[in-house]
Amino acid sequence: MKTQATRRELLTLGALLPLGFEDSSTAPQRGCTDATCIGVVDGTLGSCAGLDSCLSSFDDRPGHFIAPWTYDSGTRHDAVQQLADAVREAGGAVQEVTDGDRYGYVYATFQGGPLQGVDDVEFLLPDGDTTVVLRSSARAQGLPDLGRNERRLEQLRRRLGWEPVPILRNRQRALLFVESPWDSFGPVPPTGPDYGTDLDADQ
């Protein structure tokens, strides 16, 4: 196991920092209502508004959307425990497990490597169905994650044996009858402190 960065990696990191590569040592905010905060806000997880290296079931835009999962056996309590165990087996550090009356929630961190920093990964299991919505975001913004968050989540899903949920996305075609890179996917998620207010206004 490699325990320290090579000289080339350190030199590369030093060259990237002046170019807008943000320090990944700072943990994301908790207990706030901003769209990119960690935690459950009004029964949802955050979006990826303003973040490049991020996936969320609550962000419909290309490159950021990830479909929810569904588990087909056992109780929600069982699913929460299975999910936490799978995260640990995959090398993640489970930071929080909640199994309350309204929802189950698992928050974990993964170490991406010397140049990749820490990724924050969240799973929300609402009460009353077998759906799992998720969000994964790199703390270090400014570098592409090269698909590592998507690969990690897919590996977790396969490890659990759960299925993705088919989603009809709010696609608005620019060329009328065919899909194109210019298509849009609904409104851009809010980024400011009025996130909770914006959610209420949409209801």
Tab-separated table of C-alpha atoms in Angstrom:
chain	number	residue	atom	x	y	z
A	1	MET	CA	0.000	0.000	0.000
A	2	LYS	CA	1.371	3.403	-0.973
A	3	THR	CA	1.422	5.664	2.081
A	4	GLN	CA	2.828	8.876	0.638
A	5	ALA	CA	2.642	10.875	-2.556
A	6	THR	CA	5.448	10.637	-5.093
A	7	ARG	CA	7.596	13.651	-5.926
A	8	ARG	CA	5.874	13.937	-9.317
A	9	GLU	CA	2.426	13.990	-7.672
A	10	LEU	CA	3.489	16.671	-5.213
A	11	LEU	CA	4.956	18.801	-8.000
A	12	THR	CA	1.784	18.394	-10.028
A	13	LEU	CA	-0.348	19.382	-7.042
A	14	GLY	CA	1.811	22.441	-6.460
A	15	ALA	CA	1.279	23.494	-10.066
A	16	LEU	CA	-2.484	23.017	-9.860
A	17	LEU	CA	-3.142	24.988	-6.680
A	18	PRO	CA	-2.607	28.412	-8.274
A	19	LEU	CA	-5.080	27.433	-11.045
A	20	GLY	CA	-8.130	27.324	-8.798
A	21	PHE	CA	-7.774	23.879	-7.241
A	22	GLU	CA	-9.533	24.225	-3.899
A	23	ASP	CA	-8.174	22.763	-0.684
A	24	SER	CA	-9.996	19.501	0.097
A	25	SER	CA	-9.219	19.490	3.815
A	26	THR	CA	-12.238	21.606	4.775
A	27	ALA	CA	-15.340	19.605	5.623
A	28	PRO	CA	-18.604	20.784	4.033
A	29	GLN	CA	-21.130	22.729	6.068
A	30	ARG	CA	-23.750	20.944	8.127
A	31	GLY	CA	-27.110	22.139	9.399
A	32	CYS	CA	-27.548	24.854	6.768
A	33	THR	CA	-30.079	25.334	3.979
A	34	ASP	CA	-27.713	25.952	1.075
A	35	ALA	CA	-28.221	23.613	-1.881
A	36	THR	CA	-24.707	22.191	-1.616
A	37	CYS	CA	-24.643	21.540	2.138
A	38	ILE	CA	-24.349	18.081	3.642
A	39	GLY	CA	-27.433	16.641	5.298
A	40	VAL	CA	-31.172	16.271	4.793
A	41	VAL	CA	-33.040	19.520	4.025
A	42	ASP	CA	-36.832	19.382	3.678
A	43	GLY	CA	-36.664	15.669	2.961
A	44	THR	CA	-34.082	15.998	0.186
A	45	LEU	CA	-30.340	15.937	-0.335
A	46	GLY	CA	-28.412	18.807	-1.885
A	47	SER	CA	-28.024	19.468	-5.575
A	48	CYS	CA	-24.756	20.097	-7.414
A	49	ALA	CA	-25.361	23.788	-8.086
A	50	GLY	CA	-22.032	25.560	-8.431
A	51	LEU	CA	-20.025	22.323	-8.180
A	52	ASP	CA	-18.298	20.588	-11.085
A	53	SER	CA	-17.290	17.259	-9.554
A	54	CYS	CA	-20.653	16.201	-8.120
A	55	LEU	CA	-23.556	13.790	-8.694
A	56	SER	CA	-27.027	14.042	-7.181
A	57	SER	CA	-30.424	12.428	-7.652
A	58	PHE	CA	-31.853	15.934	-7.119
A	59	ASP	CA	-29.960	17.556	-10.011
A	60	ASP	CA	-31.429	16.834	-13.448
A	61	ARG	CA	-28.598	18.327	-15.511
A	62	PRO	CA	-26.339	16.173	-17.713
A	63	GLY	CA	-23.139	15.241	-15.946
A	64	HIS	CA	-24.681	15.709	-12.504
A	65	PHE	CA	-27.771	13.494	-12.398
A	66	ILE	CA	-27.576	10.005	-10.923
A	67	ALA	CA	-30.618	7.741	-10.799
A	68	PRO	CA	-31.952	6.588	-7.416
A	69	TRP	CA	-31.710	2.952	-6.389
A	70	THR	CA	-34.311	0.553	-5.085
A	71	TYR	CA	-33.972	-2.367	-2.697
A	72	ASP	CA	-36.517	-5.167	-2.990
A	73	SER	CA	-36.115	-7.169	0.201
A	74	GLY	CA	-36.102	-6.510	3.934
A	75	THR	CA	-37.059	-3.420	5.870
A	76	ARG	CA	-35.684	0.075	5.582
A	77	HIS	CA	-33.742	-0.582	8.785
A	78	ASP	CA	-32.109	-3.602	7.132
A	79	ALA	CA	-31.315	-1.556	4.032
A	80	VAL	CA	-29.636	1.188	6.084
A	81	GLN	CA	-27.409	-1.359	7.821
A	82	GLN	CA	-26.594	-3.148	4.562
A	83	LEU	CA	-25.672	0.150	2.954
A	84	ALA	CA	-23.414	1.200	5.830
A	85	ASP	CA	-21.705	-2.204	5.779
A	86	ALA	CA	-21.182	-2.032	2.005
A	87	VAL	CA	-19.626	1.426	2.322
A	88	ARG	CA	-17.165	0.147	4.930
A	89	GLU	CA	-16.308	-2.895	2.808
A	90	ALA	CA	-15.606	-0.561	-0.123
A	91	GLY	CA	-13.107	1.424	1.956
A	92	GLY	CA	-15.341	4.301	2.986
A	93	ALA	CA	-15.491	5.878	6.428
A	94	VAL	CA	-19.078	6.030	7.703
A	95	GLN	CA	-19.545	9.375	9.462
A	96	GLU	CA	-23.248	9.221	10.302
A	97	VAL	CA	-26.066	6.671	10.280
A	98	THR	CA	-29.638	7.773	11.002
A	99	ASP	CA	-32.613	5.419	11.080
A	100	GLY	CA	-35.513	7.520	12.322
A	101	ASP	CA	-39.259	7.564	11.835
A	102	ARG	CA	-39.236	9.652	8.657
A	103	TYR	CA	-36.119	8.459	6.838
A	104	GLY	CA	-32.863	6.569	6.935
A	105	TYR	CA	-29.628	8.400	6.145
A	106	VAL	CA	-26.017	7.352	5.660
A	107	TYR	CA	-23.176	9.848	5.277
A	108	ALA	CA	-19.685	8.610	4.442
A	109	THR	CA	-16.369	9.892	3.154
A	110	PHE	CA	-13.994	8.274	0.696
A	111	GLN	CA	-10.348	9.118	0.117
A	112	GLY	CA	-9.729	9.577	-3.591
A	113	GLY	CA	-5.925	9.761	-3.499
A	114	PRO	CA	-3.133	12.352	-3.097
A	115	LEU	CA	-4.399	14.525	-5.950
A	116	GLN	CA	-8.099	13.736	-5.584
A	117	GLY	CA	-8.833	14.535	-1.953
A	118	VAL	CA	-11.938	13.566	-0.014
A	119	ASP	CA	-15.361	12.778	-1.476
A	120	ASP	CA	-18.548	13.230	0.578
A	121	VAL	CA	-21.202	10.611	-0.189
A	122	GLU	CA	-24.797	10.642	1.119
A	123	PHE	CA	-27.698	8.217	0.887
A	124	LEU	CA	-31.293	9.035	1.840
A	125	LEU	CA	-33.910	6.290	2.302
A	126	PRO	CA	-37.377	7.890	2.644
A	127	ASP	CA	-40.041	6.208	4.722
A	128	GLY	CA	-42.874	4.449	2.919
A	129	ASP	CA	-41.041	3.076	-0.125
A	130	THR	CA	-37.859	1.235	-1.104
A	131	THR	CA	-36.097	4.104	-2.867
A	132	VAL	CA	-32.561	5.294	-2.146
A	133	VAL	CA	-31.568	8.751	-3.386
A	134	LEU	CA	-27.910	9.696	-3.350
A	135	ARG	CA	-25.354	12.424	-3.697
A	136	SER	CA	-21.583	12.322	-4.084
A	137	SER	CA	-19.367	15.393	-4.252
A	138	ALA	CA	-15.633	16.024	-4.258
A	139	ARG	CA	-14.405	18.541	-1.717
A	140	ALA	CA	-11.606	19.495	-4.104
A	141	GLN	CA	-13.305	21.395	-6.914
A	142	GLY	CA	-11.405	22.593	-9.962
A	143	LEU	CA	-10.298	19.188	-11.244
A	144	PRO	CA	-12.426	16.624	-13.102
A	145	ASP	CA	-12.970	13.449	-11.084
A	146	LEU	CA	-12.610	11.349	-14.270
A	147	GLY	CA	-15.737	9.418	-13.358
A	148	ARG	CA	-14.517	8.089	-10.019
A	149	ASN	CA	-17.655	9.110	-8.081
A	150	GLU	CA	-19.934	7.456	-10.634
A	151	ARG	CA	-17.800	4.286	-10.722
A	152	ARG	CA	-17.717	4.066	-6.932
A	153	LEU	CA	-21.485	4.403	-6.628
A	154	GLU	CA	-22.077	1.834	-9.347
A	155	GLN	CA	-19.735	-0.610	-7.600
A	156	LEU	CA	-21.619	-0.058	-4.341
A	157	ARG	CA	-24.957	-0.660	-6.032
A	158	ARG	CA	-23.737	-3.896	-7.594
A	159	ARG	CA	-22.224	-5.025	-4.310
A	160	LEU	CA	-25.614	-4.565	-2.665
A	161	GLY	CA	-27.504	-6.193	-5.523
A	162	TRP	CA	-29.894	-3.239	-5.743
A	163	GLU	CA	-31.417	-1.882	-8.961
A	164	PRO	CA	-31.438	1.631	-10.464
A	165	VAL	CA	-34.815	3.343	-10.688
A	166	PRO	CA	-35.870	4.342	-14.233
A	167	ILE	CA	-36.416	8.098	-14.282
A	168	LEU	CA	-38.218	10.208	-16.892
A	169	ARG	CA	-36.045	13.317	-16.909
A	170	ASN	CA	-37.311	16.794	-17.732
A	171	ARG	CA	-35.501	16.966	-21.072
A	172	GLN	CA	-36.232	19.935	-23.322
A	173	ARG	CA	-34.926	19.217	-26.809
A	174	ALA	CA	-33.261	22.047	-28.684
A	175	LEU	CA	-33.718	20.303	-32.063
A	176	LEU	CA	-37.346	19.297	-31.533
A	177	PHE	CA	-37.298	15.603	-32.529
A	178	VAL	CA	-33.764	14.421	-31.708
A	179	GLU	CA	-31.541	14.572	-28.634
A	180	SER	CA	-28.541	16.864	-28.834
A	181	PRO	CA	-25.756	18.314	-26.655
A	182	TRP	CA	-27.748	21.577	-26.532
A	183	ASP	CA	-30.736	20.042	-24.737
A	184	SER	CA	-31.658	21.407	-21.313
A	185	PHE	CA	-32.894	19.508	-18.273
A	186	GLY	CA	-35.099	21.759	-16.246
A	187	PRO	CA	-34.168	24.801	-14.135
A	188	VAL	CA	-30.697	25.222	-12.677
A	189	PRO	CA	-30.838	24.330	-8.954
A	190	PRO	CA	-30.648	27.267	-6.516
A	191	THR	CA	-27.302	27.939	-4.870
A	192	GLY	CA	-27.927	30.565	-2.221
A	193	PRO	CA	-29.123	30.565	1.378
A	194	ASP	CA	-32.777	30.717	0.225
A	195	TYR	CA	-32.671	27.089	-0.905
A	196	GLY	CA	-35.414	26.019	1.501
A	197	THR	CA	-37.579	28.961	0.474
A	198	ASP	CA	-37.117	28.084	-3.197
A	199	LEU	CA	-38.202	24.521	-2.494
A	200	ASP	CA	-41.361	25.718	-0.764
A	201	ALA	CA	-42.154	28.021	-3.680
A	202	ASP	CA	-42.054	25.101	-6.109
A	203	GLN	CA	-44.683	23.145	-4.182
